[in-house]
Amino acid sequence: MPQIPGKIHELTVGQVAARSGAAVSALHFYESKGLISSRRTSGNQRRYSRDTLRRVAFVRAAQRVGIPLATIREALAELPEERTPTKEDWARLSERWRSELDERIRQLNRLRDHLTDCIGCGCLSLDTCVLSNPDDVFGEQRTGSRLMEERRGTKGGGAA
């Protein structure tokens, strides 16, 4: 891994990629989504401030636990003067995300527990199918195969 001298305050995209473990394409993507920023040199090359390394680490850690990029961007935008997140920032934001993650875990556990109910069925159209019709929401709206009618209506240009 290339070492960055302490007197250098800006990093190339390659240096950020090497130090952060993120691919160059990921860094470009993060920048396009407003998660990190760079300045352009007169030769139109990106230069990142050193604190970009911490922002990238923050983004990648949040992604690993399933936080959507839009939510990460909102969290970073809340920081004063768009500064680098600190340990305290992470603690505050991760506490806010905890309930969202707990709900996802509950949903995944429910899907896992009901997965064996559908194995071998093949039709996925049972009235009580927890995968294609959780809580029978379609049955509350009307009888019949609502999904089939909607698919036919959108492909054929008219309602069935």
mmCIF file with all atom_site columns, C-alpha atoms in Angstrom, residues 3-154:
data_model
loop_
_atom_site.group_PDB
_atom_site.id
_atom_site.type_symbol
_atom_site.label_atom_id
_atom_site.label_alt_id
_atom_site.label_comp_id
_atom_site.label_asym_id
_atom_site.label_entity_id
_atom_site.label_seq_id
_atom_site.pdbx_PDB_ins_code
_atom_site.Cartn_x
_atom_site.Cartn_y
_atom_site.Cartn_z
_atom_site.occupancy
_atom_site.B_iso_or_equiv
_atom_site.pdbx_formal_charge
_atom_site.auth_seq_id
_atom_site.auth_comp_id
_atom_site.auth_asym_id
_atom_site.auth_atom_id
_atom_site.pdbx_PDB_model_num
ATOM 1   C CA . GLN A 1 3   ? 2.442   5.612   1.934   1.00 0.00 ? 3   GLN A CA 1
ATOM 2   C CA . ILE A 1 4   ? 1.292   9.199   1.823   1.00 0.00 ? 4   ILE A CA 1
ATOM 3   C CA . PRO A 1 5   ? 3.736   11.755  3.166   1.00 0.00 ? 5   PRO A CA 1
ATOM 4   C CA . GLY A 1 6   ? 2.293   13.848  6.007   1.00 0.00 ? 6   GLY A CA 1
ATOM 5   C CA . LYS A 1 7   ? 2.860   17.134  4.163   1.00 0.00 ? 7   LYS A CA 1
ATOM 6   C CA . ILE A 1 8   ? 0.564   16.108  1.299   1.00 0.00 ? 8   ILE A CA 1
ATOM 7   C CA . HIS A 1 9   ? -2.944  17.354  2.004   1.00 0.00 ? 9   HIS A CA 1
ATOM 8   C CA . GLU A 1 10  ? -4.621  16.130  -1.155  1.00 0.00 ? 10  GLU A CA 1
ATOM 9   C CA . LEU A 1 11  ? -4.834  12.638  -2.539  1.00 0.00 ? 11  LEU A CA 1
ATOM 10  C CA . THR A 1 12  ? -5.330  11.259  -6.022  1.00 0.00 ? 12  THR A CA 1
ATOM 11  C CA . VAL A 1 13  ? -8.215  8.889   -6.666  1.00 0.00 ? 13  VAL A CA 1
ATOM 12  C CA . GLY A 1 14  ? -5.690  6.032   -6.836  1.00 0.00 ? 14  GLY A CA 1
ATOM 13  C CA . GLN A 1 15  ? -4.270  6.922   -3.425  1.00 0.00 ? 15  GLN A CA 1
ATOM 14  C CA . VAL A 1 16  ? -7.737  7.101   -1.880  1.00 0.00 ? 16  VAL A CA 1
ATOM 15  C CA . ALA A 1 17  ? -8.620  3.754   -3.468  1.00 0.00 ? 17  ALA A CA 1
ATOM 16  C CA . ALA A 1 18  ? -5.428  2.110   -2.213  1.00 0.00 ? 18  ALA A CA 1
ATOM 17  C CA . ARG A 1 19  ? -5.807  3.450   1.330   1.00 0.00 ? 19  ARG A CA 1
ATOM 18  C CA . SER A 1 20  ? -9.565  2.906   1.671   1.00 0.00 ? 20  SER A CA 1
ATOM 19  C CA . GLY A 1 21  ? -9.896  -0.428  -0.109  1.00 0.00 ? 21  GLY A CA 1
ATOM 20  C CA . ALA A 1 22  ? -12.651 1.017   -2.307  1.00 0.00 ? 22  ALA A CA 1
ATOM 21  C CA . ALA A 1 23  ? -12.409 0.627   -6.067  1.00 0.00 ? 23  ALA A CA 1
ATOM 22  C CA . VAL A 1 24  ? -11.806 3.757   -8.117  1.00 0.00 ? 24  VAL A CA 1
ATOM 23  C CA . SER A 1 25  ? -15.199 3.203   -9.755  1.00 0.00 ? 25  SER A CA 1
ATOM 24  C CA . ALA A 1 26  ? -16.816 3.099   -6.295  1.00 0.00 ? 26  ALA A CA 1
ATOM 25  C CA . LEU A 1 27  ? -15.172 6.410   -5.398  1.00 0.00 ? 27  LEU A CA 1
ATOM 26  C CA . HIS A 1 28  ? -16.466 7.979   -8.596  1.00 0.00 ? 28  HIS A CA 1
ATOM 27  C CA . PHE A 1 29  ? -19.919 6.584   -7.786  1.00 0.00 ? 29  PHE A CA 1
ATOM 28  C CA . TYR A 1 30  ? -19.787 7.919   -4.205  1.00 0.00 ? 30  TYR A CA 1
ATOM 29  C CA . GLU A 1 31  ? -18.856 11.306  -5.583  1.00 0.00 ? 31  GLU A CA 1
ATOM 30  C CA . SER A 1 32  ? -21.707 11.256  -8.105  1.00 0.00 ? 32  SER A CA 1
ATOM 31  C CA . LYS A 1 33  ? -24.100 10.511  -5.201  1.00 0.00 ? 33  LYS A CA 1
ATOM 32  C CA . GLY A 1 34  ? -22.763 13.391  -3.093  1.00 0.00 ? 34  GLY A CA 1
ATOM 33  C CA . LEU A 1 35  ? -21.125 11.213  -0.442  1.00 0.00 ? 35  LEU A CA 1
ATOM 34  C CA . ILE A 1 36  ? -17.607 12.545  -1.043  1.00 0.00 ? 36  ILE A CA 1
ATOM 35  C CA . SER A 1 37  ? -16.257 15.476  -3.004  1.00 0.00 ? 37  SER A CA 1
ATOM 36  C CA . SER A 1 38  ? -13.108 16.427  -4.841  1.00 0.00 ? 38  SER A CA 1
ATOM 37  C CA . ARG A 1 39  ? -11.646 19.394  -6.574  1.00 0.00 ? 39  ARG A CA 1
ATOM 38  C CA . ARG A 1 40  ? -10.293 19.324  -10.125 1.00 0.00 ? 40  ARG A CA 1
ATOM 39  C CA . THR A 1 41  ? -6.756  20.287  -11.043 1.00 0.00 ? 41  THR A CA 1
ATOM 40  C CA . SER A 1 42  ? -5.966  22.363  -14.105 1.00 0.00 ? 42  SER A CA 1
ATOM 41  C CA . GLY A 1 43  ? -5.451  19.020  -15.872 1.00 0.00 ? 43  GLY A CA 1
ATOM 42  C CA . ASN A 1 44  ? -8.989  17.963  -14.820 1.00 0.00 ? 44  ASN A CA 1
ATOM 43  C CA . GLN A 1 45  ? -7.722  15.330  -12.355 1.00 0.00 ? 45  GLN A CA 1
ATOM 44  C CA . ARG A 1 46  ? -9.581  14.689  -9.112  1.00 0.00 ? 46  ARG A CA 1
ATOM 45  C CA . ARG A 1 47  ? -7.938  15.623  -5.842  1.00 0.00 ? 47  ARG A CA 1
ATOM 46  C CA . TYR A 1 48  ? -9.445  14.572  -2.525  1.00 0.00 ? 48  TYR A CA 1
ATOM 47  C CA . SER A 1 49  ? -8.728  16.025  0.891   1.00 0.00 ? 49  SER A CA 1
ATOM 48  C CA . ARG A 1 50  ? -7.237  13.567  3.383   1.00 0.00 ? 50  ARG A CA 1
ATOM 49  C CA . ASP A 1 51  ? -10.464 13.493  5.398   1.00 0.00 ? 51  ASP A CA 1
ATOM 50  C CA . THR A 1 52  ? -12.093 11.737  2.427   1.00 0.00 ? 52  THR A CA 1
ATOM 51  C CA . LEU A 1 53  ? -10.551 8.517   3.755   1.00 0.00 ? 53  LEU A CA 1
ATOM 52  C CA . ARG A 1 54  ? -12.657 8.754   6.909   1.00 0.00 ? 54  ARG A CA 1
ATOM 53  C CA . ARG A 1 55  ? -15.797 9.619   4.931   1.00 0.00 ? 55  ARG A CA 1
ATOM 54  C CA . VAL A 1 56  ? -15.257 6.591   2.674   1.00 0.00 ? 56  VAL A CA 1
ATOM 55  C CA . ALA A 1 57  ? -14.758 4.374   5.741   1.00 0.00 ? 57  ALA A CA 1
ATOM 56  C CA . PHE A 1 58  ? -18.008 5.773   7.191   1.00 0.00 ? 58  PHE A CA 1
ATOM 57  C CA . VAL A 1 59  ? -19.893 5.088   3.938   1.00 0.00 ? 59  VAL A CA 1
ATOM 58  C CA . ARG A 1 60  ? -18.546 1.557   3.603   1.00 0.00 ? 60  ARG A CA 1
ATOM 59  C CA . ALA A 1 61  ? -19.300 0.672   7.231   1.00 0.00 ? 61  ALA A CA 1
ATOM 60  C CA . ALA A 1 62  ? -22.866 1.963   6.879   1.00 0.00 ? 62  ALA A CA 1
ATOM 61  C CA . GLN A 1 63  ? -23.304 0.035   3.615   1.00 0.00 ? 63  GLN A CA 1
ATOM 62  C CA . ARG A 1 64  ? -22.076 -3.187  5.246   1.00 0.00 ? 64  ARG A CA 1
ATOM 63  C CA . VAL A 1 65  ? -24.940 -3.037  7.727   1.00 0.00 ? 65  VAL A CA 1
ATOM 64  C CA . GLY A 1 66  ? -27.456 -2.332  4.960   1.00 0.00 ? 66  GLY A CA 1
ATOM 65  C CA . ILE A 1 67  ? -27.989 1.413   5.219   1.00 0.00 ? 67  ILE A CA 1
ATOM 66  C CA . PRO A 1 68  ? -29.115 2.826   1.846   1.00 0.00 ? 68  PRO A CA 1
ATOM 67  C CA . LEU A 1 69  ? -26.827 5.376   0.192   1.00 0.00 ? 69  LEU A CA 1
ATOM 68  C CA . ALA A 1 70  ? -29.539 8.050   0.281   1.00 0.00 ? 70  ALA A CA 1
ATOM 69  C CA . THR A 1 71  ? -29.775 7.671   4.068   1.00 0.00 ? 71  THR A CA 1
ATOM 70  C CA . ILE A 1 72  ? -25.982 7.827   4.376   1.00 0.00 ? 72  ILE A CA 1
ATOM 71  C CA . ARG A 1 73  ? -25.907 10.999  2.265   1.00 0.00 ? 73  ARG A CA 1
ATOM 72  C CA . GLU A 1 74  ? -28.576 12.597  4.477   1.00 0.00 ? 74  GLU A CA 1
ATOM 73  C CA . ALA A 1 75  ? -26.557 11.708  7.580   1.00 0.00 ? 75  ALA A CA 1
ATOM 74  C CA . LEU A 1 76  ? -23.351 13.173  6.153   1.00 0.00 ? 76  LEU A CA 1
ATOM 75  C CA . ALA A 1 77  ? -25.193 16.337  5.108   1.00 0.00 ? 77  ALA A CA 1
ATOM 76  C CA . GLU A 1 78  ? -26.309 16.843  8.730   1.00 0.00 ? 78  GLU A CA 1
ATOM 77  C CA . LEU A 1 79  ? -22.736 17.203  9.908   1.00 0.00 ? 79  LEU A CA 1
ATOM 78  C CA . PRO A 1 80  ? -21.691 20.825  10.490  1.00 0.00 ? 80  PRO A CA 1
ATOM 79  C CA . GLU A 1 81  ? -19.830 22.245  7.498   1.00 0.00 ? 81  GLU A CA 1
ATOM 80  C CA . GLU A 1 82  ? -19.877 18.771  5.971   1.00 0.00 ? 82  GLU A CA 1
ATOM 81  C CA . ARG A 1 83  ? -16.969 17.794  8.223   1.00 0.00 ? 83  ARG A CA 1
ATOM 82  C CA . THR A 1 84  ? -15.560 14.327  8.583   1.00 0.00 ? 84  THR A CA 1
ATOM 83  C CA . PRO A 1 85  ? -17.645 12.047  10.815  1.00 0.00 ? 85  PRO A CA 1
ATOM 84  C CA . THR A 1 86  ? -16.228 11.359  14.256  1.00 0.00 ? 86  THR A CA 1
ATOM 85  C CA . LYS A 1 87  ? -16.686 8.379   16.554  1.00 0.00 ? 87  LYS A CA 1
ATOM 86  C CA . GLU A 1 88  ? -19.424 10.351  18.344  1.00 0.00 ? 88  GLU A CA 1
ATOM 87  C CA . ASP A 1 89  ? -21.175 11.048  15.023  1.00 0.00 ? 89  ASP A CA 1
ATOM 88  C CA . TRP A 1 90  ? -21.123 7.343   14.187  1.00 0.00 ? 90  TRP A CA 1
ATOM 89  C CA . ALA A 1 91  ? -22.569 6.455   17.594  1.00 0.00 ? 91  ALA A CA 1
ATOM 90  C CA . ARG A 1 92  ? -25.390 8.996   17.230  1.00 0.00 ? 92  ARG A CA 1
ATOM 91  C CA . LEU A 1 93  ? -26.253 8.028   13.658  1.00 0.00 ? 93  LEU A CA 1
ATOM 92  C CA . SER A 1 94  ? -25.973 4.292   14.204  1.00 0.00 ? 94  SER A CA 1
ATOM 93  C CA . GLU A 1 95  ? -28.373 4.551   17.150  1.00 0.00 ? 95  GLU A CA 1
ATOM 94  C CA . ARG A 1 96  ? -30.887 6.220   14.836  1.00 0.00 ? 96  ARG A CA 1
ATOM 95  C CA . TRP A 1 97  ? -30.429 3.439   12.256  1.00 0.00 ? 97  TRP A CA 1
ATOM 96  C CA . ARG A 1 98  ? -30.788 0.658   14.841  1.00 0.00 ? 98  ARG A CA 1
ATOM 97  C CA . SER A 1 99  ? -34.605 0.534   14.765  1.00 0.00 ? 99  SER A CA 1
ATOM 98  C CA . GLU A 1 100 ? -34.597 0.375   10.956  1.00 0.00 ? 100 GLU A CA 1
ATOM 99  C CA . LEU A 1 101 ? -32.145 -2.519  11.048  1.00 0.00 ? 101 LEU A CA 1
ATOM 100 C CA . ASP A 1 102 ? -34.142 -4.287  13.771  1.00 0.00 ? 102 ASP A CA 1
ATOM 101 C CA . GLU A 1 103 ? -37.258 -4.068  11.581  1.00 0.00 ? 103 GLU A CA 1
ATOM 102 C CA . ARG A 1 104 ? -35.381 -5.499  8.587   1.00 0.00 ? 104 ARG A CA 1
ATOM 103 C CA . ILE A 1 105 ? -34.109 -8.349  10.749  1.00 0.00 ? 105 ILE A CA 1
ATOM 104 C CA . ARG A 1 106 ? -37.672 -9.111  11.884  1.00 0.00 ? 106 ARG A CA 1
ATOM 105 C CA . GLN A 1 107 ? -38.853 -9.138  8.250   1.00 0.00 ? 107 GLN A CA 1
ATOM 106 C CA . LEU A 1 108 ? -36.002 -11.399 7.138   1.00 0.00 ? 108 LEU A CA 1
ATOM 107 C CA . ASN A 1 109 ? -36.606 -13.785 10.027  1.00 0.00 ? 109 ASN A CA 1
ATOM 108 C CA . ARG A 1 110 ? -40.279 -13.961 9.074   1.00 0.00 ? 110 ARG A CA 1
ATOM 109 C CA . LEU A 1 111 ? -39.418 -14.683 5.443   1.00 0.00 ? 111 LEU A CA 1
ATOM 110 C CA . ARG A 1 112 ? -36.906 -17.336 6.466   1.00 0.00 ? 112 ARG A CA 1
ATOM 111 C CA . ASP A 1 113 ? -39.399 -19.004 8.777   1.00 0.00 ? 113 ASP A CA 1
ATOM 112 C CA . HIS A 1 114 ? -42.053 -19.143 6.045   1.00 0.00 ? 114 HIS A CA 1
ATOM 113 C CA . LEU A 1 115 ? -39.756 -20.032 3.167   1.00 0.00 ? 115 LEU A CA 1
ATOM 114 C CA . THR A 1 116 ? -40.275 -23.764 3.554   1.00 0.00 ? 116 THR A CA 1
ATOM 115 C CA . ASP A 1 117 ? -44.047 -23.264 3.206   1.00 0.00 ? 117 ASP A CA 1
ATOM 116 C CA . CYS A 1 118 ? -43.542 -22.371 -0.463  1.00 0.00 ? 118 CYS A CA 1
ATOM 117 C CA . ILE A 1 119 ? -40.871 -24.845 -1.476  1.00 0.00 ? 119 ILE A CA 1
ATOM 118 C CA . GLY A 1 120 ? -42.433 -27.305 -3.901  1.00 0.00 ? 120 GLY A CA 1
ATOM 119 C CA . CYS A 1 121 ? -45.630 -25.299 -4.326  1.00 0.00 ? 121 CYS A CA 1
ATOM 120 C CA . GLY A 1 122 ? -44.541 -23.705 -7.595  1.00 0.00 ? 122 GLY A CA 1
ATOM 121 C CA . CYS A 1 123 ? -47.548 -21.463 -8.062  1.00 0.00 ? 123 CYS A CA 1
ATOM 122 C CA . LEU A 1 124 ? -46.838 -18.726 -5.478  1.00 0.00 ? 124 LEU A CA 1
ATOM 123 C CA . SER A 1 125 ? -50.482 -17.740 -5.739  1.00 0.00 ? 125 SER A CA 1
ATOM 124 C CA . LEU A 1 126 ? -51.919 -19.389 -2.641  1.00 0.00 ? 126 LEU A CA 1
ATOM 125 C CA . ASP A 1 127 ? -54.256 -17.198 -0.638  1.00 0.00 ? 127 ASP A CA 1
ATOM 126 C CA . THR A 1 128 ? -51.910 -17.410 2.304   1.00 0.00 ? 128 THR A CA 1
ATOM 127 C CA . CYS A 1 129 ? -48.572 -17.237 0.475   1.00 0.00 ? 129 CYS A CA 1
ATOM 128 C CA . VAL A 1 130 ? -46.285 -15.157 2.674   1.00 0.00 ? 130 VAL A CA 1
ATOM 129 C CA . LEU A 1 131 ? -43.804 -14.549 -0.115  1.00 0.00 ? 131 LEU A CA 1
ATOM 130 C CA . SER A 1 132 ? -45.929 -13.296 -3.000  1.00 0.00 ? 132 SER A CA 1
ATOM 131 C CA . ASN A 1 133 ? -48.896 -12.045 -0.964  1.00 0.00 ? 133 ASN A CA 1
ATOM 132 C CA . PRO A 1 134 ? -47.794 -11.174 2.595   1.00 0.00 ? 134 PRO A CA 1
ATOM 133 C CA . ASP A 1 135 ? -50.714 -10.618 4.979   1.00 0.00 ? 135 ASP A CA 1
ATOM 134 C CA . ASP A 1 136 ? -53.083 -11.263 2.021   1.00 0.00 ? 136 ASP A CA 1
ATOM 135 C CA . VAL A 1 137 ? -53.085 -7.569  1.026   1.00 0.00 ? 137 VAL A CA 1
ATOM 136 C CA . PHE A 1 138 ? -54.437 -8.394  -2.424  1.00 0.00 ? 138 PHE A CA 1
ATOM 137 C CA . GLY A 1 139 ? -57.318 -10.387 -0.958  1.00 0.00 ? 139 GLY A CA 1
ATOM 138 C CA . GLU A 1 140 ? -58.385 -7.326  1.010   1.00 0.00 ? 140 GLU A CA 1
ATOM 139 C CA . GLN A 1 141 ? -58.639 -5.272  -2.191  1.00 0.00 ? 141 GLN A CA 1
ATOM 140 C CA . ARG A 1 142 ? -60.679 -7.719  -4.302  1.00 0.00 ? 142 ARG A CA 1
ATOM 141 C CA . THR A 1 143 ? -61.053 -11.369 -5.210  1.00 0.00 ? 143 THR A CA 1
ATOM 142 C CA . GLY A 1 144 ? -59.322 -13.171 -8.029  1.00 0.00 ? 144 GLY A CA 1
ATOM 143 C CA . SER A 1 145 ? -55.806 -13.006 -9.305  1.00 0.00 ? 145 SER A CA 1
ATOM 144 C CA . ARG A 1 146 ? -55.024 -9.321  -9.019  1.00 0.00 ? 146 ARG A CA 1
ATOM 145 C CA . LEU A 1 147 ? -51.386 -9.754  -10.036 1.00 0.00 ? 147 LEU A CA 1
ATOM 146 C CA . MET A 1 148 ? -52.318 -11.498 -13.272 1.00 0.00 ? 148 MET A CA 1
ATOM 147 C CA . GLU A 1 149 ? -54.857 -8.796  -14.145 1.00 0.00 ? 149 GLU A CA 1
ATOM 148 C CA . GLU A 1 150 ? -52.356 -6.012  -13.500 1.00 0.00 ? 150 GLU A CA 1
ATOM 149 C CA . ARG A 1 151 ? -49.673 -7.700  -15.612 1.00 0.00 ? 151 ARG A CA 1
ATOM 150 C CA . ARG A 1 152 ? -52.093 -8.219  -18.492 1.00 0.00 ? 152 ARG A CA 1
ATOM 151 C CA . GLY A 1 153 ? -53.333 -4.639  -18.223 1.00 0.00 ? 153 GLY A CA 1
ATOM 152 C CA . THR A 1 154 ? -49.894 -3.062  -18.373 1.00 0.00 ? 154 THR A CA 1
#
